């Protein structure tokens, strides 16, 4: 995973609440078995509308998505995160993220920064007044700067530490193999196993 | 935590599964069962291969085909679907994982087969790369959906690093009126707390109306916890749970059964436990719920009308409501009962179990569906299908004019050929009415199985009370 410390890029205002993962990437894009090529599927139904924000310059080159509340609700598809990243996004700002989406983002190095809704509104206004304004997201400082607006954001400290260091979760967990084996020793014997299936 | 006094059910389960807990880090939680399907796993298996990692516990991992499978006989003609199904099979063979493919009698929607096989048991941690894993919480398990990176993490380590959830009690008092079921309870809950109201919480459903539900009904409720933003929903296990499990293929037997039941009886929220949030719903006040919009919180009771967006709260909610009405092709003030449908979908991990099919069949028996309406009945699993055929339910559906399909996710997410056409309107027993969920520009109304069946007969959103007695079938008159 590529480390994330600070990032500056064009902010994209998306004034919608409840943007679910079926909108971020519709189901038929999920049939791919690879981890690449999802940028085409990003918001693909909304992108059929030529006026949709990502179809217009300078937003088509945006890398910081400034979204409404309850972003990423619905399905657990990590493809939503891959699609955002492969399109060029490095961070999403919202006042509220769906849990699974936020978790998936943290694993992949897409920063989900939680701001107060009031600050989101200020950033939207700034971006709409001057399209193409860049947003700087500073992870160690937990701050966002966009034009005249400076705002703090929240992120899980452990996730932030992993992002800043580009650390892969599985390698970290495998260092605790002894703990896992110890736990397995004391699991009750009646817990089901799949291989004992009566087929 | 060794002292278990004053703990909620979810906290007890959490404590029982902590492998490692260190200040400032997420807890490392052991996973008892990992369910895998074709859509969210291929990239996880690739990850293992790249790093040369094995699957730690293939014996705690089960794979099935569900999202992509056609629900008609014959080969999988869609090339990308076939590639994905073949990838799952090859991955399972390579890593030694039991795999239920099309035609296998254990095949079906991942959240239907776990309980059916008796693999889903109280007190377990269960994960799957699918958000409706919350279904399994109906057994008093801590069950939640995960993303593909986490799928890889569980395959490699049988654990997940997680922050504890907060807990919310949802108490449903009283007795449900006739014709009101589990689906109406959960649509009412989501309407009340909103699509984000459960964020960060495990919901524990309790109270007399919940205790009176069958396991199928409890699964319907826990299934849609995610639609309120909660990753997990639970119901404390009781005699209904034990009776459902006894004798199932993977349920413990003999002395193991007794030991298990002893342990399961401890899985209750202590009287002095405190939830982080609580809501109470009066079951007596409920009536059938239907959605009018494009998220599951946008619902009303069937007797009401499409709401005016101006009553929807803040500007943002009003905007969302307006956009939803445009998408749905509806006008504020239209009585819900006057909305005509083109299609009815009975199935999914929410309402594709045998009890759902029985309920719908009871309503359809001796009746025919309205002209111009297409009804798809898709059992949640191969076993549900077989059971329904044994009971003759398939014939009831066919006689009424419905299609009787093979098991799978089908029109719940329109990944296989079962999809709505643009602007087609569907009464669906599934769980998501998102834009395009059932096919590009398709329009979804979420309903219970009873409402689905009655709607099929009348051609407009209806409940069984709208139907004339069975001896005067409606279909021909509409
Ligand atoms: S039936 Fe629908 S919600 Fe359930 S697992 Fe399949 S696609 Fe997901």
XYZ file of C-alpha atoms and ligand atoms in Angstrom:
685
model
C 0.000 0.000 0.000
C 1.256 3.437 -0.960
C 1.815 5.612 2.155
C -0.435 8.646 2.568
C 0.793 11.745 4.358
C -0.425 14.842 2.547
C -2.196 15.227 -0.733
C -3.205 18.265 -2.787
C -5.583 18.023 -5.705
C -8.735 19.389 -7.304
C -11.768 19.134 -5.071
C -14.987 17.705 -6.523
C -18.222 18.810 -4.854
C -20.904 16.118 -4.752
C -23.964 17.544 -3.067
C -25.855 14.327 -2.487
C -26.509 12.361 0.649
C -26.701 8.592 0.818
C -24.499 7.868 -2.169
C -24.639 4.074 -1.996
C -22.082 1.659 -3.411
C -24.535 0.540 -6.109
C -24.197 4.088 -7.472
C -20.437 4.260 -6.968
C -20.110 1.106 -9.039
C -23.146 -0.798 -10.398
C -23.244 -4.567 -9.973
C -22.396 -5.637 -13.494
C -18.905 -4.151 -13.088
C -18.257 -6.589 -10.258
C -17.940 -9.564 -12.530
C -14.294 -8.857 -13.193
C -11.806 -11.108 -11.479
C -8.942 -8.616 -11.688
C -8.220 -5.703 -9.394
C -7.869 -3.146 -12.201
C -10.019 -1.407 -14.780
C -12.761 -0.248 -12.392
C -12.363 3.482 -13.143
C -14.685 3.088 -16.131
C -17.397 1.772 -13.826
C -17.155 4.656 -11.348
C -20.610 6.276 -11.082
C -21.198 4.794 -14.544
C -24.976 5.331 -14.510
C -24.660 8.944 -13.438
C -21.875 9.533 -15.947
C -24.346 8.790 -18.755
C -25.528 12.352 -18.034
C -23.065 14.725 -19.786
C -23.713 17.330 -17.088
C -22.658 15.026 -14.241
C -19.869 16.625 -12.228
C -17.186 14.084 -13.142
C -17.908 14.632 -16.858
C -17.030 18.294 -16.650
C -13.679 20.050 -16.491
C -11.847 20.623 -14.245
C -13.584 17.996 -12.082
C -12.725 15.137 -14.406
C -9.182 15.606 -13.050
C -10.318 15.776 -9.432
C -8.657 13.768 -6.683
C -10.489 14.868 -3.507
C -14.193 14.014 -3.429
C -16.257 16.229 -1.145
C -19.413 14.225 -0.526
C -22.684 14.501 1.374
C -23.493 12.516 4.505
C -23.852 8.708 4.587
C -21.379 8.147 1.777
C -20.758 4.525 0.779
C -23.867 2.917 2.261
C -25.151 -0.437 1.066
C -23.122 -3.270 -0.333
C -19.707 -4.314 1.001
C -18.140 -4.240 -2.478
C -14.534 -3.061 -2.175
C -14.772 -2.445 -5.909
C -16.246 0.940 -4.922
C -12.916 1.880 -3.353
C -10.889 0.519 -6.264
C -13.065 2.463 -8.711
C -12.583 5.738 -6.825
C -8.825 5.204 -6.560
C -8.362 4.105 -10.128
C -10.280 7.160 -11.320
C -7.728 9.243 -9.421
C -9.237 9.942 -6.011
C -6.921 9.874 -3.008
C -9.336 11.133 -0.372
C -13.070 11.423 0.279
C -14.409 14.048 2.681
C -17.846 13.558 4.269
C -19.580 14.169 7.573
C -20.573 10.498 7.766
C -19.317 7.323 6.117
C -20.845 3.873 6.030
C -18.776 1.535 8.226
C -17.847 -1.117 5.682
C -16.918 1.446 3.057
C -14.701 3.274 5.523
C -13.051 0.011 6.551
C -12.414 -0.991 2.944
C -10.937 2.417 2.180
C -8.545 2.182 5.093
C -7.234 -1.150 3.834
C -6.592 0.243 0.372
C -5.058 3.607 1.215
C -8.031 5.795 0.257
C -8.366 8.351 3.059
C -11.892 8.851 4.406
C -11.782 12.102 6.345
C -14.769 12.863 8.545
C -15.527 16.588 8.771
C -18.348 18.511 10.403
C -21.206 19.037 7.950
C -20.808 22.806 8.407
C -17.232 22.587 7.104
C -18.334 20.410 4.190
C -20.851 23.140 3.270
C -18.121 25.801 3.377
C -15.867 23.713 1.135
C -18.726 23.071 -1.310
C -19.340 26.812 -1.546
C -15.667 27.477 -2.138
C -15.436 24.788 -4.833
C -18.585 25.992 -6.559
C -17.483 29.627 -6.468
C -14.097 28.763 -7.931
C -14.235 25.446 -9.759
C -10.869 23.797 -9.807
C -9.816 25.005 -6.367
C -7.332 22.587 -4.897
C -7.870 20.900 -1.576
C -4.944 19.963 0.626
C -5.475 17.065 2.986
C -2.823 16.766 5.687
C -3.167 13.443 7.483
C -0.610 13.919 10.297
C -2.147 17.338 11.081
C -5.722 16.030 10.578
C -6.517 19.156 8.601
C -8.056 20.148 5.275
C -7.382 23.432 3.510
C -9.468 24.648 0.574
C -9.133 28.304 -0.412
C -9.980 30.310 2.703
C -11.445 27.333 4.495
C -9.371 25.397 7.001
C -11.031 22.538 8.842
C -10.055 19.683 11.075
C -11.122 16.104 10.407
C -11.470 12.831 12.283
C -9.955 9.497 11.352
C -9.204 6.391 13.410
C -5.678 6.837 14.854
C -4.640 3.289 14.102
C -5.861 3.523 10.518
C -4.018 6.843 10.169
C -0.817 5.240 11.440
C -1.145 2.389 8.953
C -1.894 4.809 6.090
C 1.021 7.076 6.934
C 3.340 4.097 6.978
C 1.769 2.207 4.104
C 1.466 -0.942 6.247
C -0.378 -4.066 5.174
C -2.763 -5.428 7.793
C -2.174 -9.097 7.082
C 1.566 -8.903 7.718
C 0.860 -7.129 11.001
C -1.596 -9.817 12.107
C 0.685 -12.668 11.083
C 3.170 -11.401 13.669
C 0.644 -12.581 16.273
C 0.463 -16.130 15.025
C 1.164 -17.520 18.504
C -1.785 -15.669 19.983
C -4.024 -17.033 17.252
C -2.797 -20.590 17.755
C -3.282 -20.196 21.517
C -6.831 -19.054 21.010
C -7.557 -21.984 18.719
C -6.394 -24.415 21.420
C -9.170 -23.380 23.754
C -12.072 -23.161 21.289
C -14.875 -25.554 22.292
C -14.770 -28.825 20.392
C -18.437 -28.654 19.408
C -18.005 -25.592 17.263
C -18.833 -26.607 13.694
C -16.349 -27.279 10.937
C -17.191 -27.310 7.279
C -15.232 -30.382 6.272
C -17.261 -32.543 8.640
C -20.198 -31.899 6.302
C -22.755 -34.612 5.869
C -22.856 -34.217 2.141
C -12.772 -9.336 30.168
C -13.455 -12.295 32.455
C -16.288 -10.773 34.457
C -19.361 -11.031 32.296
C -21.832 -9.232 34.543
C -23.609 -6.257 33.102
C -22.775 -7.061 29.497
C -24.925 -6.984 26.411
C -25.139 -10.029 24.172
C -22.879 -8.402 21.587
C -20.283 -7.519 24.218
C -20.247 -11.092 25.521
C -19.627 -12.449 22.066
C -16.920 -9.905 21.452
C -15.148 -10.792 24.697
C -15.291 -14.494 23.859
C -13.526 -13.961 20.554
C -10.718 -11.558 21.419
C -7.383 -13.109 20.459
C -5.344 -10.077 21.366
C -6.193 -6.715 22.832
C -3.707 -3.868 23.161
C -4.380 -0.240 24.022
C -4.499 2.016 20.989
C -4.906 -0.841 18.542
C -8.045 -2.552 17.278
C -8.816 -5.888 18.960
C -7.878 -8.969 17.028
C -11.056 -11.038 16.785
C -11.259 -14.752 15.977
C -13.667 -15.745 13.202
C -15.588 -19.022 13.618
C -17.022 -19.228 10.127
C -16.106 -17.563 6.860
C -18.556 -17.770 3.980
C -17.265 -17.054 0.501
C -18.972 -16.366 -2.827
C -17.800 -15.669 -6.353
C -18.070 -11.874 -6.505
C -15.964 -10.538 -3.648
C -13.344 -13.283 -3.433
C -11.258 -13.562 -6.634
C -9.002 -10.609 -5.807
C -8.544 -11.952 -2.261
C -7.313 -15.315 -3.517
C -4.993 -13.478 -5.932
C -3.578 -11.623 -2.936
C -2.814 -14.887 -1.158
C -1.141 -16.296 -4.237
C 1.020 -13.203 -4.725
C 2.374 -13.502 -1.195
C 2.480 -17.307 -1.140
C 0.102 -17.509 1.835
C -2.126 -20.534 2.541
C -5.708 -20.448 3.854
C -5.298 -20.889 7.598
C -8.544 -22.760 8.282
C -10.167 -24.214 5.173
C -12.283 -26.251 7.594
C -13.943 -23.035 8.812
C -14.533 -21.732 5.290
C -17.403 -22.533 2.934
C -17.913 -21.287 -0.607
C -21.063 -21.187 -2.676
C -22.191 -19.784 -6.016
C -25.081 -17.366 -5.750
C -24.784 -13.802 -7.072
C -24.067 -14.609 -10.696
C -25.825 -17.888 -11.333
C -28.636 -17.982 -13.873
C -31.876 -19.178 -12.291
C -32.876 -21.137 -15.360
C -31.520 -24.507 -16.463
C -28.659 -24.695 -18.917
C -25.114 -23.422 -19.107
C -23.888 -20.050 -17.875
C -23.875 -18.170 -21.163
C -22.606 -14.826 -19.867
C -18.863 -15.016 -20.339
C -17.805 -12.768 -17.470
C -20.156 -14.537 -15.047
C -18.775 -17.870 -16.133
C -15.206 -16.658 -15.672
C -16.017 -15.579 -12.142
C -17.737 -18.864 -11.257
C -14.837 -20.827 -12.719
C -12.367 -18.686 -10.779
C -14.145 -19.510 -7.509
C -14.092 -23.204 -8.254
C -10.417 -23.149 -9.195
C -9.545 -21.107 -6.089
C -11.448 -23.486 -3.816
C -9.741 -26.487 -5.382
C -6.327 -24.884 -5.008
C -6.825 -23.832 -1.380
C -8.825 -26.860 -0.219
C -12.153 -25.147 0.449
C -15.510 -26.911 0.278
C -17.466 -25.422 -2.601
C -21.178 -25.739 -3.384
C -21.659 -25.177 -7.071
C -24.792 -25.051 -9.162
C -26.620 -28.357 -8.945
C -25.105 -29.232 -5.528
C -27.863 -29.682 -3.007
C -26.147 -27.336 -0.559
C -26.001 -24.524 -3.128
C -27.884 -21.317 -2.602
C -27.630 -17.770 -1.377
C -24.818 -17.694 1.131
C -27.055 -16.356 3.933
C -29.702 -18.965 3.325
C -27.431 -22.014 3.267
C -25.423 -21.215 6.420
C -28.465 -21.506 8.707
C -30.019 -24.292 6.665
C -26.936 -26.501 7.029
C -26.776 -25.773 10.746
C -23.395 -24.062 10.302
C -24.758 -20.812 11.684
C -24.992 -21.295 15.441
C -25.384 -19.080 18.501
C -22.263 -17.504 19.921
C -20.261 -17.629 16.710
C -18.463 -14.900 14.825
C -19.402 -15.161 11.157
C -18.159 -13.049 8.274
C -18.649 -12.978 4.529
C -17.735 -10.577 1.763
C -21.346 -9.494 1.633
C -23.112 -6.867 3.671
C -26.179 -9.019 4.389
C -24.094 -11.335 6.546
C -25.987 -9.588 9.332
C -28.705 -12.214 8.613
C -26.884 -14.818 10.718
C -27.248 -12.635 13.807
C -30.772 -14.047 14.099
C -29.138 -17.025 15.867
C -27.354 -14.901 18.425
C -24.171 -14.867 16.371
C -22.029 -11.795 15.764
C -22.162 -11.709 11.985
C -21.185 -8.934 9.637
C -20.157 -8.154 6.082
C -16.556 -7.444 5.088
C -14.705 -6.149 2.028
C -12.336 -8.054 -0.189
C -9.198 -7.002 1.727
C -10.796 -8.381 4.864
C -11.778 -11.565 3.029
C -8.089 -12.008 2.259
C -7.225 -11.210 5.876
C -9.604 -13.848 7.218
C -8.465 -16.434 4.684
C -4.853 -15.858 5.744
C -5.297 -15.494 9.502
C -8.862 -16.527 10.530
C -8.997 -13.223 12.418
C -9.866 -9.579 11.839
C -8.562 -6.440 13.544
C -11.659 -4.505 14.627
C -12.788 -1.731 16.920
C -15.659 -2.742 19.195
C -19.116 -1.784 17.988
C -21.501 0.257 20.078
C -24.760 -1.426 21.050
C -28.347 -0.418 20.366
C -31.448 -2.152 21.718
C -34.476 -2.202 19.462
C -37.407 -3.416 21.493
C -40.598 -4.346 19.679
C -43.452 -4.505 22.163
C -46.816 -6.173 21.851
C -48.271 -8.569 19.307
C -48.221 -7.906 15.586
C -51.626 -7.413 13.940
C -52.704 -10.005 11.353
C -50.991 -9.601 8.001
C -48.006 -7.793 9.538
C -44.692 -9.602 9.612
C -40.961 -9.362 10.130
C -40.386 -7.371 6.943
C -42.793 -4.688 8.126
C -40.990 -4.472 11.478
C -37.618 -3.892 9.878
C -38.924 -1.413 7.292
C -40.516 0.480 10.186
C -37.232 0.436 12.126
C -35.264 1.759 9.147
C -37.917 4.400 8.518
C -37.557 5.467 12.131
C -33.774 5.572 12.521
C -32.787 6.264 8.894
C -30.207 4.645 6.633
C -27.385 5.966 8.796
C -29.036 5.579 12.205
C -27.364 2.293 12.986
C -23.871 3.355 11.943
C -21.240 1.929 14.260
C -23.807 -0.098 16.210
C -24.779 -3.704 16.624
C -28.560 -3.762 16.858
C -30.093 -6.200 19.308
C -33.748 -6.892 18.541
C -35.746 -7.901 21.588
C -39.173 -7.767 23.140
C -42.306 -9.919 22.831
C -42.923 -9.325 19.117
C -39.375 -10.489 18.298
C -39.509 -13.494 20.611
C -42.737 -14.586 18.916
C -41.071 -14.661 15.488
C -39.850 -17.810 13.758
C -36.157 -18.099 12.854
C -37.074 -17.122 9.299
C -38.695 -13.915 10.539
C -35.733 -13.098 12.767
C -33.411 -13.611 9.814
C -35.460 -11.191 7.709
C -35.033 -8.545 10.393
C -31.341 -9.089 11.056
C -30.724 -9.244 7.299
C -31.787 -5.640 6.805
C -29.868 -4.220 9.770
C -27.281 -3.068 7.248
C -29.986 -0.994 5.566
C -30.119 1.044 8.773
C -26.343 1.442 8.567
C -25.592 -1.180 11.232
C -23.077 -3.831 10.367
C -24.765 -6.423 12.541
C -28.115 -7.258 14.061
C -28.788 -9.934 16.664
C -31.499 -11.775 18.508
C -30.676 -13.708 21.688
C -30.961 -17.458 21.129
C -33.914 -19.236 22.746
C -35.948 -22.429 22.418
C -37.043 -21.390 18.908
C -33.381 -21.187 17.917
C -32.466 -24.536 19.448
C -35.493 -26.259 17.873
C -34.515 -24.879 14.457
C -30.938 -26.145 14.784
C -31.493 -29.585 16.278
C -30.832 -32.285 13.720
C -29.368 -30.031 11.040
C -26.315 -31.460 9.236
C -23.679 -29.421 11.104
C -25.464 -29.022 14.445
C -23.737 -30.725 17.370
C -25.119 -34.089 18.474
C -25.248 -36.144 21.697
C -23.172 -34.779 24.576
C -21.869 -32.026 22.305
C -25.417 -30.825 21.744
C -26.004 -30.592 25.499
C -22.736 -28.741 26.057
C -23.544 -26.379 23.226
C -27.059 -25.630 24.463
C -25.688 -24.972 27.962
C -23.282 -22.437 26.520
C -25.936 -20.930 24.247
C -28.305 -20.327 27.149
C -25.736 -17.916 28.623
C -25.943 -15.748 25.535
C -28.346 -13.108 26.756
C -27.959 -9.462 27.581
C -27.638 -9.166 31.364
C -30.482 -7.381 33.130
C -28.114 -4.698 34.389
C -26.362 -4.183 31.044
C -26.569 -0.743 29.486
C -26.974 -0.166 25.758
C -25.414 2.869 24.100
C -28.787 3.635 22.515
C -32.307 2.260 22.777
C -35.453 2.571 20.766
C -38.874 1.086 21.373
C -41.450 0.253 18.720
C -45.056 -0.626 19.419
C -45.769 -3.758 17.387
C -49.539 -3.288 17.724
C -49.295 -0.042 15.752
C -47.589 -1.550 12.713
C -49.180 -2.250 9.360
C -47.603 -3.325 6.055
C -44.787 -1.018 4.962
C -43.782 -0.285 1.374
C -41.036 1.962 0.049
C -41.747 4.799 -2.349
C -38.180 6.075 -2.858
C -34.667 4.963 -3.631
C -33.370 4.120 -0.199
C -34.938 1.707 2.283
C -35.812 4.450 4.771
C -38.087 6.136 2.226
C -41.182 4.148 3.115
C -44.762 4.606 4.259
C -47.551 2.344 5.415
C -49.455 0.848 2.514
C -52.614 2.790 3.423
C -50.787 6.101 3.030
C -49.849 8.173 0.000
C -46.570 9.132 -1.631
C -45.290 11.850 0.708
C -44.701 15.446 -0.281
C -40.928 16.090 -0.465
C -41.455 19.362 1.381
C -42.266 17.375 4.496
C -38.970 15.487 4.300
C -36.945 17.462 6.836
C -33.905 19.559 5.913
C -33.034 20.831 2.424
C -30.850 17.887 1.768
C -33.556 15.354 2.648
C -36.052 17.294 0.540
C -33.679 17.239 -2.410
C -33.136 13.534 -1.991
C -36.896 12.950 -1.828
C -37.498 14.990 -4.974
C -34.776 13.142 -6.829
C -36.218 9.837 -5.650
C -39.721 10.706 -6.864
C -38.403 11.703 -10.278
C -36.438 8.485 -10.522
C -39.421 6.429 -9.378
C -41.828 8.244 -11.707
C -44.195 9.050 -8.839
C -46.164 12.081 -7.776
C -46.636 13.220 -4.226
C -50.121 12.504 -2.956
C -50.720 9.355 -4.998
C -52.187 6.674 -2.734
C -49.690 3.815 -2.536
C -52.475 1.342 -3.304
C -53.007 2.974 -6.708
C -49.455 2.352 -7.886
C -49.447 -0.317 -10.581
C -46.493 -2.677 -11.033
C -45.020 -4.528 -14.001
C -43.147 -7.152 -12.047
C -43.113 -8.923 -8.698
C -39.984 -10.532 -7.292
C -40.306 -13.063 -4.482
C -36.909 -14.200 -3.290
C -33.495 -13.046 -1.952
C -31.704 -13.603 1.329
C -34.315 -11.376 2.965
C -37.421 -13.303 1.940
C -36.462 -16.365 -0.103
C -36.892 -18.978 2.633
C -39.474 -21.736 2.807
C -41.739 -19.845 5.184
C -41.814 -16.844 2.824
C -42.726 -19.094 -0.092
C -45.445 -20.826 1.943
C -46.951 -17.522 2.944
C -47.034 -16.236 -0.619
C -48.358 -19.555 -1.935
C -51.216 -19.476 0.589
C -52.283 -16.141 -0.844
C -51.857 -17.194 -4.475
C -53.533 -20.571 -4.156
C -56.621 -20.608 -6.406
C -55.859 -17.148 -7.757
C -54.098 -15.890 -10.842
C -51.764 -12.966 -11.173
C -52.951 -9.837 -12.946
C -52.555 -9.659 -16.729
C -49.401 -7.879 -17.765
C -47.643 -8.576 -14.465
C -44.611 -10.829 -14.473
C -43.840 -12.634 -11.229
C -40.543 -14.342 -10.508
C -40.351 -16.779 -7.629
C -36.738 -17.570 -6.817
C -36.041 -19.863 -3.863
C -33.121 -18.813 -1.691
C -31.436 -22.186 -1.939
C -31.586 -25.512 -3.679
C -32.929 -27.057 -0.471
C -35.694 -24.446 -0.216
C -36.614 -25.233 -3.796
C -36.776 -28.950 -3.116
C -38.822 -28.461 0.033
C -41.255 -26.202 -1.817
C -41.639 -28.792 -4.557
C -42.288 -31.504 -1.990
C -45.094 -29.352 -0.609
C -46.465 -28.600 -4.085
C -45.820 -24.873 -3.781
C -44.154 -24.772 -7.189
C -47.441 -25.840 -8.745
C -49.333 -23.127 -6.881
C -46.972 -20.501 -8.278
C -47.080 -21.940 -11.796
C -50.888 -22.216 -11.747
C -51.130 -18.603 -10.666
C -48.988 -17.641 -13.661
C -45.664 -17.020 -11.896
C -42.233 -18.250 -12.982
C -40.599 -20.894 -10.776
C -36.829 -20.534 -10.833
C -33.634 -22.135 -9.608
C -31.896 -20.806 -6.483
C -29.755 -17.674 -6.511
C -29.650 -13.941 -5.850
C -31.383 -13.264 -9.140
C -33.323 -10.022 -9.415
C -32.210 -8.858 -5.980
C -29.193 -7.273 -7.632
C -29.599 -7.962 -11.319
C -26.162 -9.431 -11.868
C -27.539 -12.429 -13.700
C -30.024 -12.104 -16.603
C -33.000 -11.509 -14.240
C -33.291 -7.733 -14.484
C -35.870 -5.003 -14.800
C -36.020 -2.986 -18.014
C -35.709 0.789 -17.746
C -38.705 2.293 -15.924
C -40.237 -1.094 -15.190
C -41.786 -1.041 -11.727
C -41.363 -3.952 -9.355
C -42.737 -4.984 -5.971
C -39.787 -6.818 -4.517
C -39.239 -8.797 -1.316
C -35.512 -8.024 -1.472
C -33.670 -5.440 0.614
C -32.466 -2.578 -1.556
C -34.451 -0.120 -3.657
C -31.353 1.776 -4.779
C -31.343 3.332 -8.242
C -30.635 0.651 -10.813
C -30.329 -2.121 -8.226
C -32.642 -4.491 -10.102
C -31.536 -3.337 -13.555
C -30.600 0.018 -15.100
C -33.339 2.598 -14.394
C -35.624 -0.064 -12.912
C -37.977 1.050 -10.114
C -38.171 -0.969 -6.921
C -40.735 -0.984 -4.113
C -39.608 -3.063 -1.154
C -42.438 -5.138 0.301
C -43.153 -8.200 2.434
C -43.952 -11.595 0.845
C -47.642 -11.107 1.727
C -47.763 -7.743 -0.010
C -45.794 -9.153 -2.968
C -48.323 -11.946 -3.487
C -51.368 -9.707 -3.095
C -49.804 -7.142 -5.426
C -49.227 -9.813 -8.060
C -52.931 -10.678 -7.970
C -54.249 -7.125 -8.123
C -51.511 -5.540 -10.206
C -51.296 -2.586 -7.830
C -49.564 -2.396 -4.448
C -51.895 -4.348 -2.165
C -52.071 -6.428 0.950
C -54.024 -9.667 1.413
C -56.948 -7.770 3.007
C -57.569 -6.208 -0.399
C -58.255 -9.584 -1.954
C -61.678 -11.119 -2.312
C -62.070 -14.658 -0.944
C -60.250 -17.449 -2.740
C -63.442 -18.758 -4.290
C -63.694 -15.626 -6.396
C -60.295 -15.361 -7.984
C -59.387 -11.801 -8.827
C -56.970 -12.129 -11.667
C -59.504 -12.462 -14.465
C -61.489 -9.468 -13.274
C -58.695 -6.902 -13.161
S -29.900 -12.089 -2.293
Fe -29.361 -9.980 -2.729
S -28.749 -9.108 -0.804
Fe -28.787 -11.291 -0.554
S -26.677 -11.954 -0.903
Fe -27.763 -12.071 -2.858
S -27.437 -10.104 -3.819
Fe -26.890 -9.856 -1.695
